[in-house]
Amino acid sequence: DIQMTQSPSLLSASVGDRVTINCKASQNINKYLNWYQQKLGEAPKLLIYNTNNLQTGIPSRFSGSGSGTDYTLTISSLQPEDFGTYFCFQHNSWPLTFGSGTKLEIK
Amino acid sequence: EVQLVESGGGLVQPGRSLKLSCAASGFTFSNYGMAWVRQTPTKGLEWVASISTGGGNTYYRDSVKGRFTISRDNAKNTQYLQMDSLRSEDTATYYCARHQFAYWGQGTLVTVSS
């Protein structure tokens, strides 16, 4: 199984900050990497698909990059509504696997 | 608008069965693979199973192989998850998702407990 190691697990940042969240796969996932935001009591919401493609309706302050085993989600200027938990997800090979999550708190 | 609505969750005793349903609307259901994903506070998000457009190909995580069966009825725009021999570790919120996991339902809670 491909292990997805996500870091950090907890992040506290201020409005306007540039924030990065990382995900490292245990093997090459060929850019088949999605990023999700989840708020309490809600389903995960897709932000970025296949490494760097912005989902329709998602603000352009969100971006993704990476290749091989290393991937990054960047929020260029943190907004108050960006609090929540962020997950990476690989859909390159079975079984599909998620990262353990990064809880983003707004200072 | 794409909508996925799960139903069928509830409290069930260990060893018993439960069948989840996911009613889809707002897209051509038969054109998309479908999946089930579950979530717990301790284990996080876990992909459970996926099914191809016609239902001929299915995929499962190891811990549910032989106990869970994913299926679909394209005439009814609905997918299912038959869960047998349930264990306490299957307790989770179960989400229906459309491949490539852009759209998710609101989730249904399954609690396995005596």
PDB file of C-alpha atoms in Angstrom:
ATOM      1  CA  ASP A   1       0.000   0.000   0.000  1.00  0.00           C
ATOM      2  CA  ILE A   2       1.145   3.560  -0.670  1.00  0.00           C
ATOM      3  CA  GLN A   3       1.581   5.495   2.564  1.00  0.00           C
ATOM      4  CA  MET A   4       0.848   9.207   2.465  1.00  0.00           C
ATOM      5  CA  THR A   5       2.790  11.158   5.084  1.00  0.00           C
ATOM      6  CA  GLN A   6       1.293  14.580   5.574  1.00  0.00           C
ATOM      7  CA  SER A   7       2.914  17.469   7.444  1.00  0.00           C
ATOM      8  CA  PRO A   8       2.486  19.375   9.582  1.00  0.00           C
ATOM      9  CA  SER A   9      -0.391  17.813  11.501  1.00  0.00           C
ATOM     10  CA  LEU A  10      -1.267  21.153  13.099  1.00  0.00           C
ATOM     11  CA  LEU A  11      -0.706  24.604  11.708  1.00  0.00           C
ATOM     12  CA  SER A  12      -1.549  27.966  13.219  1.00  0.00           C
ATOM     13  CA  ALA A  13      -1.256  31.002  10.942  1.00  0.00           C
ATOM     14  CA  SER A  14      -2.478  34.552  10.596  1.00  0.00           C
ATOM     15  CA  VAL A  15      -4.714  36.103   7.975  1.00  0.00           C
ATOM     16  CA  GLY A  16      -2.583  37.097   5.011  1.00  0.00           C
ATOM     17  CA  ASP A  17       0.120  34.494   5.685  1.00  0.00           C
ATOM     18  CA  ARG A  18       1.420  32.175   3.007  1.00  0.00           C
ATOM     19  CA  VAL A  19       0.786  28.608   4.119  1.00  0.00           C
ATOM     20  CA  THR A  20       2.194  25.352   2.790  1.00  0.00           C
ATOM     21  CA  ILE A  21       1.132  21.791   3.547  1.00  0.00           C
ATOM     22  CA  ASN A  22       3.183  18.844   2.405  1.00  0.00           C
ATOM     23  CA  CYS A  23       2.427  15.278   1.449  1.00  0.00           C
ATOM     24  CA  LYS A  24       5.025  12.613   0.806  1.00  0.00           C
ATOM     25  CA  ALA A  25       4.073   9.332  -0.848  1.00  0.00           C
ATOM     26  CA  SER A  26       5.965   6.119  -0.120  1.00  0.00           C
ATOM     27  CA  GLN A  27       6.324   5.595  -3.869  1.00  0.00           C
ATOM     28  CA  ASN A  28       5.792   7.482  -7.113  1.00  0.00           C
ATOM     29  CA  ILE A  29       2.124   8.406  -7.589  1.00  0.00           C
ATOM     30  CA  ASN A  30       2.523  10.021 -11.001  1.00  0.00           C
ATOM     31  CA  LYS A  31       0.843  13.287  -9.962  1.00  0.00           C
ATOM     32  CA  TYR A  32      -2.440  11.528  -9.140  1.00  0.00           C
ATOM     33  CA  LEU A  33      -2.788  13.599  -6.009  1.00  0.00           C
ATOM     34  CA  ASN A  34      -5.834  15.520  -4.804  1.00  0.00           C
ATOM     35  CA  TRP A  35      -6.177  18.035  -1.976  1.00  0.00           C
ATOM     36  CA  TYR A  36      -9.320  18.453   0.130  1.00  0.00           C
ATOM     37  CA  GLN A  37     -10.556  20.828   2.783  1.00  0.00           C
ATOM     38  CA  GLN A  38     -12.952  19.573   5.421  1.00  0.00           C
ATOM     39  CA  LYS A  39     -14.895  21.513   8.008  1.00  0.00           C
ATOM     40  CA  LEU A  40     -16.543  19.967  11.029  1.00  0.00           C
ATOM     41  CA  GLY A  41     -19.654  17.992  10.162  1.00  0.00           C
ATOM     42  CA  GLU A  42     -19.168  18.356   6.415  1.00  0.00           C
ATOM     43  CA  ALA A  43     -17.899  16.143   3.628  1.00  0.00           C
ATOM     44  CA  PRO A  44     -14.433  16.794   2.219  1.00  0.00           C
ATOM     45  CA  LYS A  45     -14.360  19.476  -0.464  1.00  0.00           C
ATOM     46  CA  LEU A  46     -12.051  19.090  -3.442  1.00  0.00           C
ATOM     47  CA  LEU A  47      -9.613  21.969  -3.870  1.00  0.00           C
ATOM     48  CA  ILE A  48      -6.953  20.666  -6.250  1.00  0.00           C
ATOM     49  CA  TYR A  49      -6.947  17.576  -8.468  1.00  0.00           C
ATOM     50  CA  ASN A  50      -4.056  15.803 -10.135  1.00  0.00           C
ATOM     51  CA  THR A  51      -1.441  17.878  -8.326  1.00  0.00           C
ATOM     52  CA  ASN A  52      -2.022  21.339  -9.764  1.00  0.00           C
ATOM     53  CA  ASN A  53      -5.510  21.664 -11.249  1.00  0.00           C
ATOM     54  CA  LEU A  54      -7.802  24.059  -9.432  1.00  0.00           C
ATOM     55  CA  GLN A  55     -11.322  22.700  -8.983  1.00  0.00           C
ATOM     56  CA  THR A  56     -14.080  24.917 -10.370  1.00  0.00           C
ATOM     57  CA  GLY A  57     -15.201  27.529  -7.870  1.00  0.00           C
ATOM     58  CA  ILE A  58     -12.100  27.317  -5.677  1.00  0.00           C
ATOM     59  CA  PRO A  59     -10.296  30.637  -5.093  1.00  0.00           C
ATOM     60  CA  SER A  60      -7.026  31.138  -6.926  1.00  0.00           C
ATOM     61  CA  ARG A  61      -5.128  31.625  -3.659  1.00  0.00           C
ATOM     62  CA  PHE A  62      -5.056  27.804  -3.511  1.00  0.00           C
ATOM     63  CA  SER A  63      -2.443  26.072  -5.638  1.00  0.00           C
ATOM     64  CA  GLY A  64      -0.706  22.732  -5.799  1.00  0.00           C
ATOM     65  CA  SER A  65       2.625  21.474  -7.014  1.00  0.00           C
ATOM     66  CA  GLY A  66       4.821  18.420  -6.949  1.00  0.00           C
ATOM     67  CA  SER A  67       5.844  15.282  -8.719  1.00  0.00           C
ATOM     68  CA  GLY A  68       7.045  11.787  -7.978  1.00  0.00           C
ATOM     69  CA  THR A  69       6.618  11.339  -4.254  1.00  0.00           C
ATOM     70  CA  ASP A  70       6.517  14.939  -2.993  1.00  0.00           C
ATOM     71  CA  TYR A  71       3.531  17.271  -3.192  1.00  0.00           C
ATOM     72  CA  THR A  72       2.588  20.649  -1.745  1.00  0.00           C
ATOM     73  CA  LEU A  73      -0.587  22.624  -1.230  1.00  0.00           C
ATOM     74  CA  THR A  74      -0.062  26.380  -0.948  1.00  0.00           C
ATOM     75  CA  ILE A  75      -2.470  29.043   0.228  1.00  0.00           C
ATOM     76  CA  SER A  76      -0.955  32.299  -0.959  1.00  0.00           C
ATOM     77  CA  SER A  77      -2.788  34.640   1.411  1.00  0.00           C
ATOM     78  CA  LEU A  78      -4.711  32.980   4.206  1.00  0.00           C
ATOM     79  CA  GLN A  79      -8.314  34.068   4.677  1.00  0.00           C
ATOM     80  CA  PRO A  80     -10.482  33.576   7.794  1.00  0.00           C
ATOM     81  CA  GLU A  81     -12.683  31.051   5.994  1.00  0.00           C
ATOM     82  CA  ASP A  82      -9.701  28.788   5.256  1.00  0.00           C
ATOM     83  CA  PHE A  83      -9.751  27.175   8.699  1.00  0.00           C
ATOM     84  CA  GLY A  84     -10.392  23.460   8.703  1.00  0.00           C
ATOM     85  CA  THR A  85      -8.582  20.203   8.102  1.00  0.00           C
ATOM     86  CA  TYR A  86      -6.746  19.523   4.855  1.00  0.00           C
ATOM     87  CA  PHE A  87      -6.137  16.077   3.398  1.00  0.00           C
ATOM     88  CA  CYS A  88      -4.103  14.764   0.517  1.00  0.00           C
ATOM     89  CA  PHE A  89      -5.286  11.724  -1.423  1.00  0.00           C
ATOM     90  CA  GLN A  90      -3.530   9.504  -3.939  1.00  0.00           C
ATOM     91  CA  HIS A  91      -5.559   7.798  -6.660  1.00  0.00           C
ATOM     92  CA  ASN A  92      -2.685   6.354  -8.626  1.00  0.00           C
ATOM     93  CA  SER A  93      -2.921   2.786  -7.394  1.00  0.00           C
ATOM     94  CA  TRP A  94      -5.087   0.489  -5.300  1.00  0.00           C
ATOM     95  CA  PRO A  95      -5.734   0.720  -2.462  1.00  0.00           C
ATOM     96  CA  LEU A  96      -6.343   4.443  -2.709  1.00  0.00           C
ATOM     97  CA  THR A  97      -5.001   6.235   0.346  1.00  0.00           C
ATOM     98  CA  PHE A  98      -5.338   9.494   2.231  1.00  0.00           C
ATOM     99  CA  GLY A  99      -2.944  11.528   4.283  1.00  0.00           C
ATOM    100  CA  SER A 100      -3.653  11.844   7.988  1.00  0.00           C
ATOM    101  CA  GLY A 101      -4.661  15.487   7.745  1.00  0.00           C
ATOM    102  CA  THR A 102      -3.416  18.971   8.650  1.00  0.00           C
ATOM    103  CA  LYS A 103      -5.565  20.991  11.008  1.00  0.00           C
ATOM    104  CA  LEU A 104      -5.262  24.655  10.060  1.00  0.00           C
ATOM    105  CA  GLU A 105      -6.115  27.178  12.733  1.00  0.00           C
ATOM    106  CA  ILE A 106      -6.373  30.904  12.199  1.00  0.00           C
ATOM    107  CA  LYS A 107      -4.494  32.937  14.810  1.00  0.00           C
TER     108      LYS A 107
ATOM    109  CA  GLU B   1     -26.117  20.108  -9.894  1.00  0.00           C
ATOM    110  CA  VAL B   2     -24.425  16.892  -8.851  1.00  0.00           C
ATOM    111  CA  GLN B   3     -26.050  15.349  -5.788  1.00  0.00           C
ATOM    112  CA  LEU B   4     -25.188  12.180  -3.915  1.00  0.00           C
ATOM    113  CA  VAL B   5     -27.473  11.163  -1.069  1.00  0.00           C
ATOM    114  CA  GLU B   6     -26.571   8.267   1.194  1.00  0.00           C
ATOM    115  CA  SER B   7     -29.022   6.304   3.289  1.00  0.00           C
ATOM    116  CA  GLY B   8     -29.170   3.105   5.293  1.00  0.00           C
ATOM    117  CA  GLY B   9     -26.822   3.855   8.158  1.00  0.00           C
ATOM    118  CA  GLY B  10     -27.642   3.092  11.754  1.00  0.00           C
ATOM    119  CA  LEU B  11     -26.813   1.013  14.820  1.00  0.00           C
ATOM    120  CA  VAL B  12     -26.107  -2.670  14.188  1.00  0.00           C
ATOM    121  CA  GLN B  13     -24.747  -5.479  16.328  1.00  0.00           C
ATOM    122  CA  PRO B  14     -21.374  -7.074  15.585  1.00  0.00           C
ATOM    123  CA  GLY B  15     -21.676  -9.894  13.097  1.00  0.00           C
ATOM    124  CA  ARG B  16     -24.846  -8.520  11.542  1.00  0.00           C
ATOM    125  CA  SER B  17     -25.404  -6.907   8.141  1.00  0.00           C
ATOM    126  CA  LEU B  18     -26.323  -3.496   6.806  1.00  0.00           C
ATOM    127  CA  LYS B  19     -26.840  -2.168   3.287  1.00  0.00           C
ATOM    128  CA  LEU B  20     -26.053   1.418   2.354  1.00  0.00           C
ATOM    129  CA  SER B  21     -27.518   3.142  -0.676  1.00  0.00           C
ATOM    130  CA  CYS B  22     -26.365   6.220  -2.572  1.00  0.00           C
ATOM    131  CA  ALA B  23     -28.839   7.950  -4.874  1.00  0.00           C
ATOM    132  CA  ALA B  24     -27.188  10.040  -7.568  1.00  0.00           C
ATOM    133  CA  SER B  25     -28.582  12.913  -9.609  1.00  0.00           C
ATOM    134  CA  GLY B  26     -27.389  15.807 -11.739  1.00  0.00           C
ATOM    135  CA  PHE B  27     -25.098  13.764 -13.987  1.00  0.00           C
ATOM    136  CA  THR B  28     -25.116  10.703 -16.222  1.00  0.00           C
ATOM    137  CA  PHE B  29     -24.588   8.075 -13.543  1.00  0.00           C
ATOM    138  CA  SER B  30     -23.624   5.278 -15.926  1.00  0.00           C
ATOM    139  CA  ASN B  31     -20.643   7.292 -17.197  1.00  0.00           C
ATOM    140  CA  TYR B  32     -18.796   7.378 -13.863  1.00  0.00           C
ATOM    141  CA  GLY B  33     -17.078   4.997 -11.567  1.00  0.00           C
ATOM    142  CA  MET B  34     -18.304   5.265  -8.000  1.00  0.00           C
ATOM    143  CA  ALA B  35     -16.812   4.683  -4.592  1.00  0.00           C
ATOM    144  CA  TRP B  36     -17.354   4.485  -0.858  1.00  0.00           C
ATOM    145  CA  VAL B  37     -15.044   6.217   1.608  1.00  0.00           C
ATOM    146  CA  ARG B  38     -15.327   6.082   5.392  1.00  0.00           C
ATOM    147  CA  GLN B  39     -14.053   8.315   8.154  1.00  0.00           C
ATOM    148  CA  THR B  40     -13.412   7.941  11.867  1.00  0.00           C
ATOM    149  CA  PRO B  41     -11.784  10.353  14.313  1.00  0.00           C
ATOM    150  CA  THR B  42      -8.992   7.867  15.008  1.00  0.00           C
ATOM    151  CA  LYS B  43      -8.215   6.396  11.587  1.00  0.00           C
ATOM    152  CA  GLY B  44      -9.154   9.403   9.463  1.00  0.00           C
ATOM    153  CA  LEU B  45     -10.324   8.921   5.888  1.00  0.00           C
ATOM    154  CA  GLU B  46     -10.201   5.428   4.374  1.00  0.00           C
ATOM    155  CA  TRP B  47     -11.149   4.443   0.879  1.00  0.00           C
ATOM    156  CA  VAL B  48     -13.395   1.371   1.153  1.00  0.00           C
ATOM    157  CA  ALA B  49     -14.417   0.229  -2.316  1.00  0.00           C
ATOM    158  CA  SER B  50     -14.869   1.313  -5.920  1.00  0.00           C
ATOM    159  CA  ILE B  51     -16.915   0.083  -8.860  1.00  0.00           C
ATOM    160  CA  SER B  52     -16.537   0.667 -12.579  1.00  0.00           C
ATOM    161  CA  THR B  53     -19.164   2.259 -14.794  1.00  0.00           C
ATOM    162  CA  GLY B  54     -20.846  -0.989 -15.770  1.00  0.00           C
ATOM    163  CA  GLY B  55     -20.229  -2.737 -12.482  1.00  0.00           C
ATOM    164  CA  GLY B  56     -17.966  -5.369 -13.967  1.00  0.00           C
ATOM    165  CA  ASN B  57     -14.894  -4.300 -12.021  1.00  0.00           C
ATOM    166  CA  THR B  58     -14.824  -3.848  -8.269  1.00  0.00           C
ATOM    167  CA  TYR B  59     -12.010  -3.000  -5.886  1.00  0.00           C
ATOM    168  CA  TYR B  60     -11.830  -3.256  -2.090  1.00  0.00           C
ATOM    169  CA  ARG B  61      -9.496  -2.433   0.727  1.00  0.00           C
ATOM    170  CA  ASP B  62      -8.097  -5.566   2.325  1.00  0.00           C
ATOM    171  CA  SER B  63      -9.909  -5.157   5.637  1.00  0.00           C
ATOM    172  CA  VAL B  64     -13.353  -5.411   3.990  1.00  0.00           C
ATOM    173  CA  LYS B  65     -12.643  -7.967   1.254  1.00  0.00           C
ATOM    174  CA  GLY B  66     -15.004 -10.911   1.558  1.00  0.00           C
ATOM    175  CA  ARG B  67     -17.332  -8.999   3.898  1.00  0.00           C
ATOM    176  CA  PHE B  68     -18.431  -5.948   1.871  1.00  0.00           C
ATOM    177  CA  THR B  69     -19.909  -5.905  -1.637  1.00  0.00           C
ATOM    178  CA  ILE B  70     -20.197  -2.802  -3.770  1.00  0.00           C
ATOM    179  CA  SER B  71     -22.793  -2.790  -6.540  1.00  0.00           C
ATOM    180  CA  ARG B  72     -24.771  -0.401  -8.688  1.00  0.00           C
ATOM    181  CA  ASP B  73     -28.040  -0.145 -10.576  1.00  0.00           C
ATOM    182  CA  ASN B  74     -27.576   2.243 -13.482  1.00  0.00           C
ATOM    183  CA  ALA B  75     -31.306   2.206 -14.248  1.00  0.00           C
ATOM    184  CA  LYS B  76     -31.962   3.555 -10.750  1.00  0.00           C
ATOM    185  CA  ASN B  77     -28.907   5.865 -10.592  1.00  0.00           C
ATOM    186  CA  THR B  78     -27.979   4.215  -7.324  1.00  0.00           C
ATOM    187  CA  GLN B  79     -24.969   2.480  -5.869  1.00  0.00           C
ATOM    188  CA  TYR B  80     -24.919   0.197  -2.864  1.00  0.00           C
ATOM    189  CA  LEU B  81     -22.609  -1.134  -0.208  1.00  0.00           C
ATOM    190  CA  GLN B  82     -23.663  -4.436   1.323  1.00  0.00           C
ATOM    191  CA  MET B  83     -21.799  -4.848   4.602  1.00  0.00           C
ATOM    192  CA  ASP B  84     -21.797  -8.306   6.188  1.00  0.00           C
ATOM    193  CA  SER B  85     -20.076  -9.696   9.282  1.00  0.00           C
ATOM    194  CA  LEU B  86     -19.742  -6.197  10.651  1.00  0.00           C
ATOM    195  CA  ARG B  87     -17.091  -5.464  13.268  1.00  0.00           C
ATOM    196  CA  SER B  88     -16.700  -2.657  15.771  1.00  0.00           C
ATOM    197  CA  GLU B  89     -13.838  -1.285  13.678  1.00  0.00           C
ATOM    198  CA  ASP B  90     -16.273  -0.704  10.805  1.00  0.00           C
ATOM    199  CA  THR B  91     -17.935   2.029  12.851  1.00  0.00           C
ATOM    200  CA  ALA B  92     -17.570   5.202  10.783  1.00  0.00           C
ATOM    201  CA  THR B  93     -19.278   7.818   8.707  1.00  0.00           C
ATOM    202  CA  TYR B  94     -19.592   6.367   5.206  1.00  0.00           C
ATOM    203  CA  TYR B  95     -19.439   8.687   2.214  1.00  0.00           C
ATOM    204  CA  CYS B  96     -20.492   7.977  -1.340  1.00  0.00           C
ATOM    205  CA  ALA B  97     -18.196   9.588  -3.910  1.00  0.00           C
ATOM    206  CA  ARG B  98     -18.034   9.907  -7.656  1.00  0.00           C
ATOM    207  CA  HIS B  99     -14.721   9.106  -9.321  1.00  0.00           C
ATOM    208  CA  GLN B 100     -12.430  11.086  -9.509  1.00  0.00           C
ATOM    209  CA  PHE B 101     -13.587  12.044  -6.008  1.00  0.00           C
ATOM    210  CA  ALA B 102     -14.678  15.579  -6.825  1.00  0.00           C
ATOM    211  CA  TYR B 103     -18.196  14.988  -5.529  1.00  0.00           C
ATOM    212  CA  TRP B 104     -19.180  13.462  -2.202  1.00  0.00           C
ATOM    213  CA  GLY B 105     -22.426  12.832  -0.370  1.00  0.00           C
ATOM    214  CA  GLN B 106     -23.141  14.171   3.101  1.00  0.00           C
ATOM    215  CA  GLY B 107     -22.322  10.849   4.748  1.00  0.00           C
ATOM    216  CA  THR B 108     -24.246   8.289   6.765  1.00  0.00           C
ATOM    217  CA  LEU B 109     -23.171   7.045  10.186  1.00  0.00           C
ATOM    218  CA  VAL B 110     -22.736   3.334  10.790  1.00  0.00           C
ATOM    219  CA  THR B 111     -22.272   2.236  14.396  1.00  0.00           C
ATOM    220  CA  VAL B 112     -21.387  -1.380  15.135  1.00  0.00           C
ATOM    221  CA  SER B 113     -21.991  -2.110  18.779  1.00  0.00           C
ATOM    222  CA  SER B 114     -23.760  -4.564  21.018  1.00  0.00           C
TER     223      SER B 114
END
